[in-house]
Each structure stands twice: as C-alpha cells, then as structure tokens.
PDB file of C-alpha atoms in Angstrom:
ATOM      1  CA  ASP Y   1      41.914 -78.630 -18.580  1.00  0.00           C
ATOM      2  CA  ALA Y   2      42.474 -81.265 -15.547  1.00  0.00           C
ATOM      3  CA  LYS Y   3      40.382 -79.584 -12.827  1.00  0.00           C
ATOM      4  CA  THR Y   4      41.356 -82.466 -10.517  1.00  0.00           C
ATOM      5  CA  THR Y   5      44.119 -84.781  -9.899  1.00  0.00           C
ATOM      6  CA  GLN Y   6      43.896 -88.006  -8.478  1.00  0.00           C
ATOM      7  CA  PRO Y   7      46.572 -91.004  -8.157  1.00  0.00           C
ATOM      8  CA  PRO Y   8      46.001 -94.006 -10.533  1.00  0.00           C
ATOM      9  CA  SER Y   9      46.028 -96.470  -8.379  1.00  0.00           C
ATOM     10  CA  MET Y  10      45.736 -97.486  -5.037  1.00  0.00           C
ATOM     11  CA  ASP Y  11      45.431-100.959  -3.077  1.00  0.00           C
ATOM     12  CA  CYS Y  12      43.564-101.031   0.200  1.00  0.00           C
ATOM     13  CA  ALA Y  13      42.758-104.263   2.327  1.00  0.00           C
ATOM     14  CA  GLU Y  14      39.987-105.583   2.959  1.00  0.00           C
ATOM     15  CA  GLY Y  15      38.246-104.578   5.865  1.00  0.00           C
ATOM     16  CA  ARG Y  16      40.170-101.452   6.186  1.00  0.00           C
ATOM     17  CA  ALA Y  17      39.681 -98.074   5.582  1.00  0.00           C
ATOM     18  CA  ALA Y  18      40.021 -96.621   1.983  1.00  0.00           C
ATOM     19  CA  ASN Y  19      41.119 -93.142   1.823  1.00  0.00           C
ATOM     20  CA  LEU Y  20      41.409 -91.926  -1.961  1.00  0.00           C
ATOM     21  CA  PRO Y  21      42.798 -88.280  -2.266  1.00  0.00           C
ATOM     22  CA  CYS Y  22      41.756 -85.310  -4.588  1.00  0.00           C
ATOM     23  CA  ASN Y  23      43.325 -82.351  -5.418  1.00  0.00           C
ATOM     24  CA  HIS Y  24      41.398 -79.448  -6.848  1.00  0.00           C
ATOM     25  CA  SER Y  25      43.427 -76.707  -6.093  1.00  0.00           C
ATOM     26  CA  THR Y  26      41.860 -74.062  -8.830  1.00  0.00           C
ATOM     27  CA  ILE Y  27      38.268 -75.108  -7.828  1.00  0.00           C
ATOM     28  CA  SER Y  28      35.784 -71.942  -7.944  1.00  0.00           C
ATOM     29  CA  GLY Y  29      33.565 -70.493  -4.946  1.00  0.00           C
ATOM     30  CA  ASN Y  30      30.470 -71.894  -6.700  1.00  0.00           C
ATOM     31  CA  GLU Y  31      32.071 -75.490  -7.237  1.00  0.00           C
ATOM     32  CA  TYR Y  32      30.864 -79.037  -5.982  1.00  0.00           C
ATOM     33  CA  VAL Y  33      33.203 -81.970  -5.232  1.00  0.00           C
ATOM     34  CA  TYR Y  34      31.368 -84.902  -6.632  1.00  0.00           C
ATOM     35  CA  TRP Y  35      32.593 -88.545  -6.283  1.00  0.00           C
ATOM     36  CA  TYR Y  36      31.462 -91.247  -8.682  1.00  0.00           C
ATOM     37  CA  ARG Y  37      32.814 -94.721  -9.126  1.00  0.00           C
ATOM     38  CA  GLN Y  38      32.317 -97.210 -11.888  1.00  0.00           C
ATOM     39  CA  ILE Y  39      33.029-101.052 -11.531  1.00  0.00           C
ATOM     40  CA  HIS Y  40      34.090-102.802 -14.544  1.00  0.00           C
ATOM     41  CA  SER Y  41      31.436-102.726 -17.680  1.00  0.00           C
ATOM     42  CA  GLN Y  42      29.137-101.131 -15.847  1.00  0.00           C
ATOM     43  CA  GLY Y  43      27.679 -97.413 -15.556  1.00  0.00           C
ATOM     44  CA  PRO Y  44      29.030 -95.188 -12.988  1.00  0.00           C
ATOM     45  CA  GLN Y  45      27.808 -94.865  -9.329  1.00  0.00           C
ATOM     46  CA  TYR Y  46      26.917 -92.080  -7.537  1.00  0.00           C
ATOM     47  CA  ILE Y  47      28.565 -91.882  -4.118  1.00  0.00           C
ATOM     48  CA  ILE Y  48      28.722 -88.460  -2.856  1.00  0.00           C
ATOM     49  CA  HIS Y  49      29.095 -84.661  -2.729  1.00  0.00           C
ATOM     50  CA  GLY Y  50      29.845 -81.856  -1.235  1.00  0.00           C
ATOM     51  CA  LEU Y  51      30.839 -77.785  -1.235  1.00  0.00           C
ATOM     52  CA  LYS Y  52      32.802 -77.107   2.030  1.00  0.00           C
ATOM     53  CA  ASN Y  53      31.621 -78.997   4.622  1.00  0.00           C
ATOM     54  CA  ASN Y  54      32.224 -82.372   5.041  1.00  0.00           C
ATOM     55  CA  GLU Y  55      29.551 -84.911   3.970  1.00  0.00           C
ATOM     56  CA  THR Y  56      28.725 -88.792   5.357  1.00  0.00           C
ATOM     57  CA  ASN Y  57      25.966 -91.198   3.907  1.00  0.00           C
ATOM     58  CA  GLU Y  58      25.488 -94.554   3.785  1.00  0.00           C
ATOM     59  CA  MET Y  59      28.356 -95.229   1.342  1.00  0.00           C
ATOM     60  CA  ALA Y  60      31.015 -92.811   2.302  1.00  0.00           C
ATOM     61  CA  SER Y  61      32.726 -89.603   3.930  1.00  0.00           C
ATOM     62  CA  LEU Y  62      33.608 -86.925   2.053  1.00  0.00           C
ATOM     63  CA  ILE Y  63      36.325 -84.614   3.958  1.00  0.00           C
ATOM     64  CA  ILE Y  64      37.069 -81.182   1.892  1.00  0.00           C
ATOM     65  CA  THR Y  65      39.937 -78.815   3.332  1.00  0.00           C
ATOM     66  CA  GLU Y  66      39.215 -75.494   4.836  1.00  0.00           C
ATOM     67  CA  ASP Y  67      41.010 -73.909   1.919  1.00  0.00           C
ATOM     68  CA  ARG Y  68      38.782 -76.668  -0.610  1.00  0.00           C
ATOM     69  CA  LYS Y  69      41.692 -77.442  -2.403  1.00  0.00           C
ATOM     70  CA  SER Y  70      41.571 -80.740  -1.622  1.00  0.00           C
ATOM     71  CA  SER Y  71      39.462 -83.626  -1.198  1.00  0.00           C
ATOM     72  CA  THR Y  72      39.324 -86.832   0.626  1.00  0.00           C
ATOM     73  CA  LEU Y  73      37.016 -90.176  -0.028  1.00  0.00           C
ATOM     74  CA  ILE Y  74      37.045 -92.589   3.153  1.00  0.00           C
ATOM     75  CA  LEU Y  75      35.256 -95.711   2.162  1.00  0.00           C
ATOM     76  CA  PRO Y  76      35.125 -96.830   5.960  1.00  0.00           C
ATOM     77  CA  HIS Y  77      35.355-100.630   5.442  1.00  0.00           C
ATOM     78  CA  ALA Y  78      36.748-102.005   2.243  1.00  0.00           C
ATOM     79  CA  THR Y  79      34.836-104.749   0.521  1.00  0.00           C
ATOM     80  CA  LEU Y  80      35.847-106.693  -2.343  1.00  0.00           C
ATOM     81  CA  ARG Y  81      33.267-105.421  -4.075  1.00  0.00           C
ATOM     82  CA  ASP Y  82      34.690-101.495  -3.811  1.00  0.00           C
ATOM     83  CA  THR Y  83      37.350-102.723  -6.425  1.00  0.00           C
ATOM     84  CA  ALA Y  84      36.372 -99.995  -8.930  1.00  0.00           C
ATOM     85  CA  VAL Y  85      37.506 -97.089 -10.741  1.00  0.00           C
ATOM     86  CA  TYR Y  86      36.867 -93.702  -8.755  1.00  0.00           C
ATOM     87  CA  TYR Y  87      36.624 -90.355 -10.118  1.00  0.00           C
ATOM     88  CA  CYS Y  88      36.893 -87.102  -8.619  1.00  0.00           C
ATOM     89  CA  ILE Y  89      35.060 -84.185 -10.432  1.00  0.00           C
ATOM     90  CA  VAL Y  90      34.576 -80.426  -9.806  1.00  0.00           C
ATOM     91  CA  ARG Y  91      31.272 -78.679 -11.238  1.00  0.00           C
ATOM     92  CA  PRO Y  92      29.469 -75.603 -10.499  1.00  0.00           C
ATOM     93  CA  GLY Y  93      26.167 -75.886  -8.793  1.00  0.00           C
ATOM     94  CA  PRO Y  94      23.182 -75.990 -10.922  1.00  0.00           C
ATOM     95  CA  ASN Y  95      22.155 -72.309 -10.358  1.00  0.00           C
ATOM     96  CA  PHE Y  96      25.327 -71.500 -12.224  1.00  0.00           C
ATOM     97  CA  GLY Y  97      24.849 -73.444 -15.747  1.00  0.00           C
ATOM     98  CA  ASN Y  98      27.211 -75.701 -16.842  1.00  0.00           C
ATOM     99  CA  GLU Y  99      25.633 -78.994 -15.750  1.00  0.00           C
ATOM    100  CA  LYS Y 100      28.499 -81.177 -17.400  1.00  0.00           C
ATOM    101  CA  LEU Y 101      30.440 -83.968 -15.492  1.00  0.00           C
ATOM    102  CA  THR Y 102      33.983 -83.893 -16.807  1.00  0.00           C
ATOM    103  CA  PHE Y 103      35.493 -87.211 -16.142  1.00  0.00           C
ATOM    104  CA  GLY Y 104      39.170 -87.610 -15.748  1.00  0.00           C
ATOM    105  CA  THR Y 105      40.996 -91.002 -15.467  1.00  0.00           C
ATOM    106  CA  GLY Y 106      40.296 -91.815 -12.289  1.00  0.00           C
ATOM    107  CA  THR Y 107      41.899 -93.784  -9.582  1.00  0.00           C
ATOM    108  CA  ARG Y 108      41.957 -97.648  -9.713  1.00  0.00           C
ATOM    109  CA  LEU Y 109      41.233 -99.071  -6.306  1.00  0.00           C
ATOM    110  CA  THR Y 110      41.596-102.417  -6.166  1.00  0.00           C
ATOM    111  CA  ILE Y 111      40.296-104.175  -2.768  1.00  0.00           C
ATOM    112  CA  ILE Y 112      42.913-106.755  -1.495  1.00  0.00           C
ATOM    113  CA  PRO Y 113      41.660-109.780  -0.044  1.00  0.00           C
TER     114      PRO Y 113
ATOM    115  CA  GLY I   1      19.107 -93.463  -4.932  1.00  0.00           C
ATOM    116  CA  ALA I   2      17.560 -92.674  -8.079  1.00  0.00           C
ATOM    117  CA  VAL I   3      17.321 -95.402 -10.812  1.00  0.00           C
ATOM    118  CA  VAL I   4      17.835 -95.238 -14.463  1.00  0.00           C
ATOM    119  CA  SER I   5      17.431 -97.372 -17.125  1.00  0.00           C
ATOM    120  CA  GLN I   6      18.843 -97.939 -20.543  1.00  0.00           C
ATOM    121  CA  HIS I   7      17.740-100.543 -23.282  1.00  0.00           C
ATOM    122  CA  PRO I   8      19.193-102.718 -24.601  1.00  0.00           C
ATOM    123  CA  SER I   9      22.093-103.518 -22.486  1.00  0.00           C
ATOM    124  CA  ARG I  10      24.139-105.191 -25.804  1.00  0.00           C
ATOM    125  CA  VAL I  11      23.270-104.940 -29.609  1.00  0.00           C
ATOM    126  CA  ILE I  12      25.231-106.131 -31.958  1.00  0.00           C
ATOM    127  CA  CYS I  13      24.182-104.739 -35.753  1.00  0.00           C
ATOM    128  CA  LYS I  14      25.577-105.177 -39.231  1.00  0.00           C
ATOM    129  CA  SER I  15      27.637-102.123 -40.720  1.00  0.00           C
ATOM    130  CA  GLY I  16      25.190 -99.280 -42.246  1.00  0.00           C
ATOM    131  CA  THR I  17      22.130 -99.733 -40.302  1.00  0.00           C
ATOM    132  CA  SER I  18      20.672 -97.680 -37.305  1.00  0.00           C
ATOM    133  CA  VAL I  19      20.448 -98.326 -33.772  1.00  0.00           C
ATOM    134  CA  LYS I  20      18.175 -96.579 -30.910  1.00  0.00           C
ATOM    135  CA  ILE I  21      19.446 -96.742 -27.480  1.00  0.00           C
ATOM    136  CA  GLU I  22      16.455 -95.811 -24.773  1.00  0.00           C
ATOM    137  CA  CYS I  23      17.615 -94.081 -21.423  1.00  0.00           C
ATOM    138  CA  ARG I  24      14.779 -94.066 -18.745  1.00  0.00           C
ATOM    139  CA  SER I  25      14.170 -92.371 -15.326  1.00  0.00           C
ATOM    140  CA  LEU I  26      12.594 -94.865 -13.528  1.00  0.00           C
ATOM    141  CA  ASP I  27      11.384 -92.725 -10.252  1.00  0.00           C
ATOM    142  CA  PHE I  28      12.036 -89.208 -11.199  1.00  0.00           C
ATOM    143  CA  GLN I  29      11.439 -86.274 -13.920  1.00  0.00           C
ATOM    144  CA  ALA I  30      14.122 -85.575 -15.647  1.00  0.00           C
ATOM    145  CA  THR I  31      14.457 -82.581 -17.616  1.00  0.00           C
ATOM    146  CA  THR I  32      17.970 -82.612 -18.591  1.00  0.00           C
ATOM    147  CA  MET I  33      19.995 -85.733 -19.850  1.00  0.00           C
ATOM    148  CA  PHE I  34      23.187 -86.608 -20.657  1.00  0.00           C
ATOM    149  CA  TRP I  35      24.848 -89.307 -23.184  1.00  0.00           C
ATOM    150  CA  TYR I  36      28.405 -90.095 -22.765  1.00  0.00           C
ATOM    151  CA  ARG I  37      30.819 -92.502 -24.755  1.00  0.00           C
ATOM    152  CA  GLN I  38      33.397 -94.624 -23.652  1.00  0.00           C
ATOM    153  CA  PHE I  39      36.014 -96.603 -25.627  1.00  0.00           C
ATOM    154  CA  PRO I  40      37.974 -99.348 -23.700  1.00  0.00           C
ATOM    155  CA  LYS I  41      40.586 -98.374 -21.366  1.00  0.00           C
ATOM    156  CA  GLN I  42      39.296 -95.090 -21.704  1.00  0.00           C
ATOM    157  CA  SER I  43      37.565 -92.442 -19.260  1.00  0.00           C
ATOM    158  CA  LEU I  44      33.827 -91.286 -20.132  1.00  0.00           C
ATOM    159  CA  MET I  45      33.469 -88.634 -23.026  1.00  0.00           C
ATOM    160  CA  LEU I  46      30.217 -86.564 -22.877  1.00  0.00           C
ATOM    161  CA  MET I  47      29.014 -86.626 -26.230  1.00  0.00           C
ATOM    162  CA  ALA I  48      25.399 -84.575 -25.640  1.00  0.00           C
ATOM    163  CA  THR I  49      23.172 -82.718 -23.349  1.00  0.00           C
ATOM    164  CA  SER I  50      19.484 -83.370 -23.473  1.00  0.00           C
ATOM    165  CA  ASN I  51      16.740 -80.925 -22.740  1.00  0.00           C
ATOM    166  CA  GLU I  52      13.417 -81.960 -22.613  1.00  0.00           C
ATOM    167  CA  GLY I  53      11.504 -80.421 -25.441  1.00  0.00           C
ATOM    168  CA  SER I  54      14.146 -78.987 -27.143  1.00  0.00           C
ATOM    169  CA  LYS I  55      17.104 -79.520 -29.236  1.00  0.00           C
ATOM    170  CA  ALA I  56      19.846 -81.520 -27.607  1.00  0.00           C
ATOM    171  CA  THR I  57      23.343 -79.775 -27.283  1.00  0.00           C
ATOM    172  CA  TYR I  58      26.359 -81.419 -28.827  1.00  0.00           C
ATOM    173  CA  GLU I  59      29.945 -81.650 -27.702  1.00  0.00           C
ATOM    174  CA  GLN I  60      32.593 -80.326 -30.356  1.00  0.00           C
ATOM    175  CA  GLY I  61      33.536 -82.850 -32.395  1.00  0.00           C
ATOM    176  CA  VAL I  62      30.269 -84.815 -32.568  1.00  0.00           C
ATOM    177  CA  GLU I  63      28.228 -85.508 -35.187  1.00  0.00           C
ATOM    178  CA  LYS I  64      24.749 -84.269 -34.716  1.00  0.00           C
ATOM    179  CA  ASP I  65      23.442 -85.772 -37.659  1.00  0.00           C
ATOM    180  CA  LYS I  66      24.861 -88.844 -36.861  1.00  0.00           C
ATOM    181  CA  PHE I  67      24.030 -89.547 -32.861  1.00  0.00           C
ATOM    182  CA  LEU I  68      20.103 -88.336 -33.003  1.00  0.00           C
ATOM    183  CA  ILE I  69      18.837 -87.059 -29.556  1.00  0.00           C
ATOM    184  CA  ASN I  70      15.369 -87.272 -28.984  1.00  0.00           C
ATOM    185  CA  HIS I  71      14.196 -85.947 -25.252  1.00  0.00           C
ATOM    186  CA  ALA I  72      10.580 -86.260 -25.752  1.00  0.00           C
ATOM    187  CA  SER I  73       9.380 -86.451 -22.216  1.00  0.00           C
ATOM    188  CA  LEU I  74      10.568 -85.813 -18.644  1.00  0.00           C
ATOM    189  CA  THR I  75      11.225 -89.918 -18.301  1.00  0.00           C
ATOM    190  CA  LEU I  76      12.704 -90.496 -21.814  1.00  0.00           C
ATOM    191  CA  SER I  77      15.603 -89.679 -23.751  1.00  0.00           C
ATOM    192  CA  THR I  78      16.559 -91.874 -26.952  1.00  0.00           C
ATOM    193  CA  LEU I  79      19.916 -91.990 -28.548  1.00  0.00           C
ATOM    194  CA  THR I  80      20.353 -92.962 -32.420  1.00  0.00           C
ATOM    195  CA  VAL I  81      23.404 -94.331 -34.181  1.00  0.00           C
ATOM    196  CA  THR I  82      22.676 -93.699 -37.682  1.00  0.00           C
ATOM    197  CA  SER I  83      24.320 -95.538 -40.321  1.00  0.00           C
ATOM    198  CA  ALA I  84      26.530 -97.282 -37.721  1.00  0.00           C
ATOM    199  CA  HIS I  85      30.280 -98.404 -38.796  1.00  0.00           C
ATOM    200  CA  PRO I  86      32.850-100.622 -36.783  1.00  0.00           C
ATOM    201  CA  GLU I  87      34.409 -97.594 -35.448  1.00  0.00           C
ATOM    202  CA  ASP I  88      30.798 -96.512 -33.520  1.00  0.00           C
ATOM    203  CA  SER I  89      31.535 -99.618 -31.627  1.00  0.00           C
ATOM    204  CA  SER I  90      31.536 -98.661 -27.805  1.00  0.00           C
ATOM    205  CA  PHE I  91      29.916 -98.538 -24.504  1.00  0.00           C
ATOM    206  CA  TYR I  92      27.098 -95.604 -24.514  1.00  0.00           C
ATOM    207  CA  ILE I  93      26.229 -94.810 -21.364  1.00  0.00           C
ATOM    208  CA  CYS I  94      23.192 -91.952 -20.298  1.00  0.00           C
ATOM    209  CA  SER I  95      22.775 -89.908 -17.138  1.00  0.00           C
ATOM    210  CA  ALA I  96      19.793 -88.137 -15.989  1.00  0.00           C
ATOM    211  CA  ARG I  97      20.044 -85.265 -13.840  1.00  0.00           C
ATOM    212  CA  ARG I  98      17.979 -84.440 -10.699  1.00  0.00           C
ATOM    213  CA  ALA I  99      17.676 -81.732  -8.686  1.00  0.00           C
ATOM    214  CA  THR I 100      18.450 -82.497  -4.378  1.00  0.00           C
ATOM    215  CA  SER I 101      17.982 -79.254  -3.217  1.00  0.00           C
ATOM    216  CA  ALA I 102      17.702 -75.558  -4.547  1.00  0.00           C
ATOM    217  CA  TRP I 103      21.062 -75.181  -4.864  1.00  0.00           C
ATOM    218  CA  THR I 104      22.282 -78.778  -6.124  1.00  0.00           C
ATOM    219  CA  ASP I 105      21.618 -81.304  -8.137  1.00  0.00           C
ATOM    220  CA  THR I 106      22.847 -85.307  -8.892  1.00  0.00           C
ATOM    221  CA  GLN I 107      23.644 -87.171 -12.356  1.00  0.00           C
ATOM    222  CA  TYR I 108      22.518 -90.732 -11.989  1.00  0.00           C
ATOM    223  CA  PHE I 109      23.942 -93.043 -14.587  1.00  0.00           C
ATOM    224  CA  GLY I 110      22.297 -96.080 -16.412  1.00  0.00           C
ATOM    225  CA  PRO I 111      23.643 -99.508 -16.599  1.00  0.00           C
ATOM    226  CA  GLY I 112      25.328 -98.626 -20.343  1.00  0.00           C
ATOM    227  CA  THR I 113      24.835-100.183 -23.811  1.00  0.00           C
ATOM    228  CA  ARG I 114      27.412-102.189 -25.613  1.00  0.00           C
ATOM    229  CA  LEU I 115      27.332-101.767 -29.042  1.00  0.00           C
ATOM    230  CA  THR I 116      29.168-103.488 -31.262  1.00  0.00           C
ATOM    231  CA  VAL I 117      29.016-102.928 -35.167  1.00  0.00           C
ATOM    232  CA  LEU I 118      30.052-105.810 -37.345  1.00  0.00           C
TER     233      LEU I 118
END
C-alpha cells in the first residue's frame, strides 16, 4: 500500500528554490515524515524528518501542513548536484515498532543550468 | 552526519560462488541495520532487518538460506549471498539505525555494493 504520493518528475532552474510536494493523507499520529534522496548509483542520503512542526537544517526545510496530510521539501538554492530522486517516507517513531523504511518511486528532480 | 561504509563497492563473481558484503557504522553504534536491494530503474526493496546479537528478520519472499546475515557487533553487519546466480546481480545497500532522541531515530545508508554474477 502506497502511504505517500509524489509527482514522478520535476525540473527546477539552478539557483532557484526547489519545492517538492508529498501527499500522505492516511498518516497516523505517531508517524514521522522522512525525506531521503538518491543520486545515481549511490546509497540514499538522509535529508530531514519531522512530525508536525516545520523543520530546517543545513540541507533543506520541511513544511508540514497543519492537518499533516501533506508536506513540502524545500531546497532553497538548488545546484546541479541536487539532481537526484527524492523519496518522501512516513514511518512510526521508534517507540512504536516497525522501523522499516518503505521506499516508493519518488520524484526525479532535475536541476536545469 | 553519521557515516556508514560498505565493502566492497563492486564485486564480480562466477555463478555458484558466495560473496560477502560488509556494512559498518563508523561513528556510531547501531543495534539495528537493514539490507536493501535495488534493481535497475527500480526503487529500493527491503530484504531483511539485522539486529545485533540475534537472528535477522527477513521480508516475505527473501530466502534466508541464500542471503545470510550476521550482526556480530554494534558496528558491523554482513550479508553473504550464497551460491550466487546471475539473477542475484543487483545493487545491495545497507543502512544503520541511529537514535537521535528518545522519540525519533534516523537510518543512514551506505554507498552500496554493485554485485555482478557471471
């Protein structure tokens, strides 16, 4: 069962903000939203995660709607190295068991020079 | 960020031989590690969950006698593909779970191992 829905592909101009949407309308109260990305032929890279508050780190910002049914990952100033497949994953916190990450098909983000 | 390494990064072997892949968490201890497989143009598929000091838990359809997992220490898990065949050729990726607070944790991934079975 797909827990998240993401657009299959997006383009973004270099230097602009890349906004990647994710729908998770069936998210439960104990589930976090995680974002990873995978550059071709590499292992996935952790980006950010959150429960209900917006989060920011050195890589990106995560905006979660008040009803938690969707979120947006924001890369503030996209570079060519941000070209990758981005995965949005929902998963319970560690105290609720089921530590698995289930990867969907993600969004292929292409940064255009 | 936490660092997870894998060795080897690439391996080519003959059909019928066994191949061992190592996954190490370099700067943190991981009681739980995970093994994934990724075929070309597909997403990652979880194969098994590896817990330190206990038997691994395999996902449905993954043969535990073919994919042997050992998690003997808090920083090392190994995956052995026994009697490898061409259909086992794939990109194998491990991850290690790191608790970041009492309420949340994060999985950090290794760079992957490309296995080609001739």
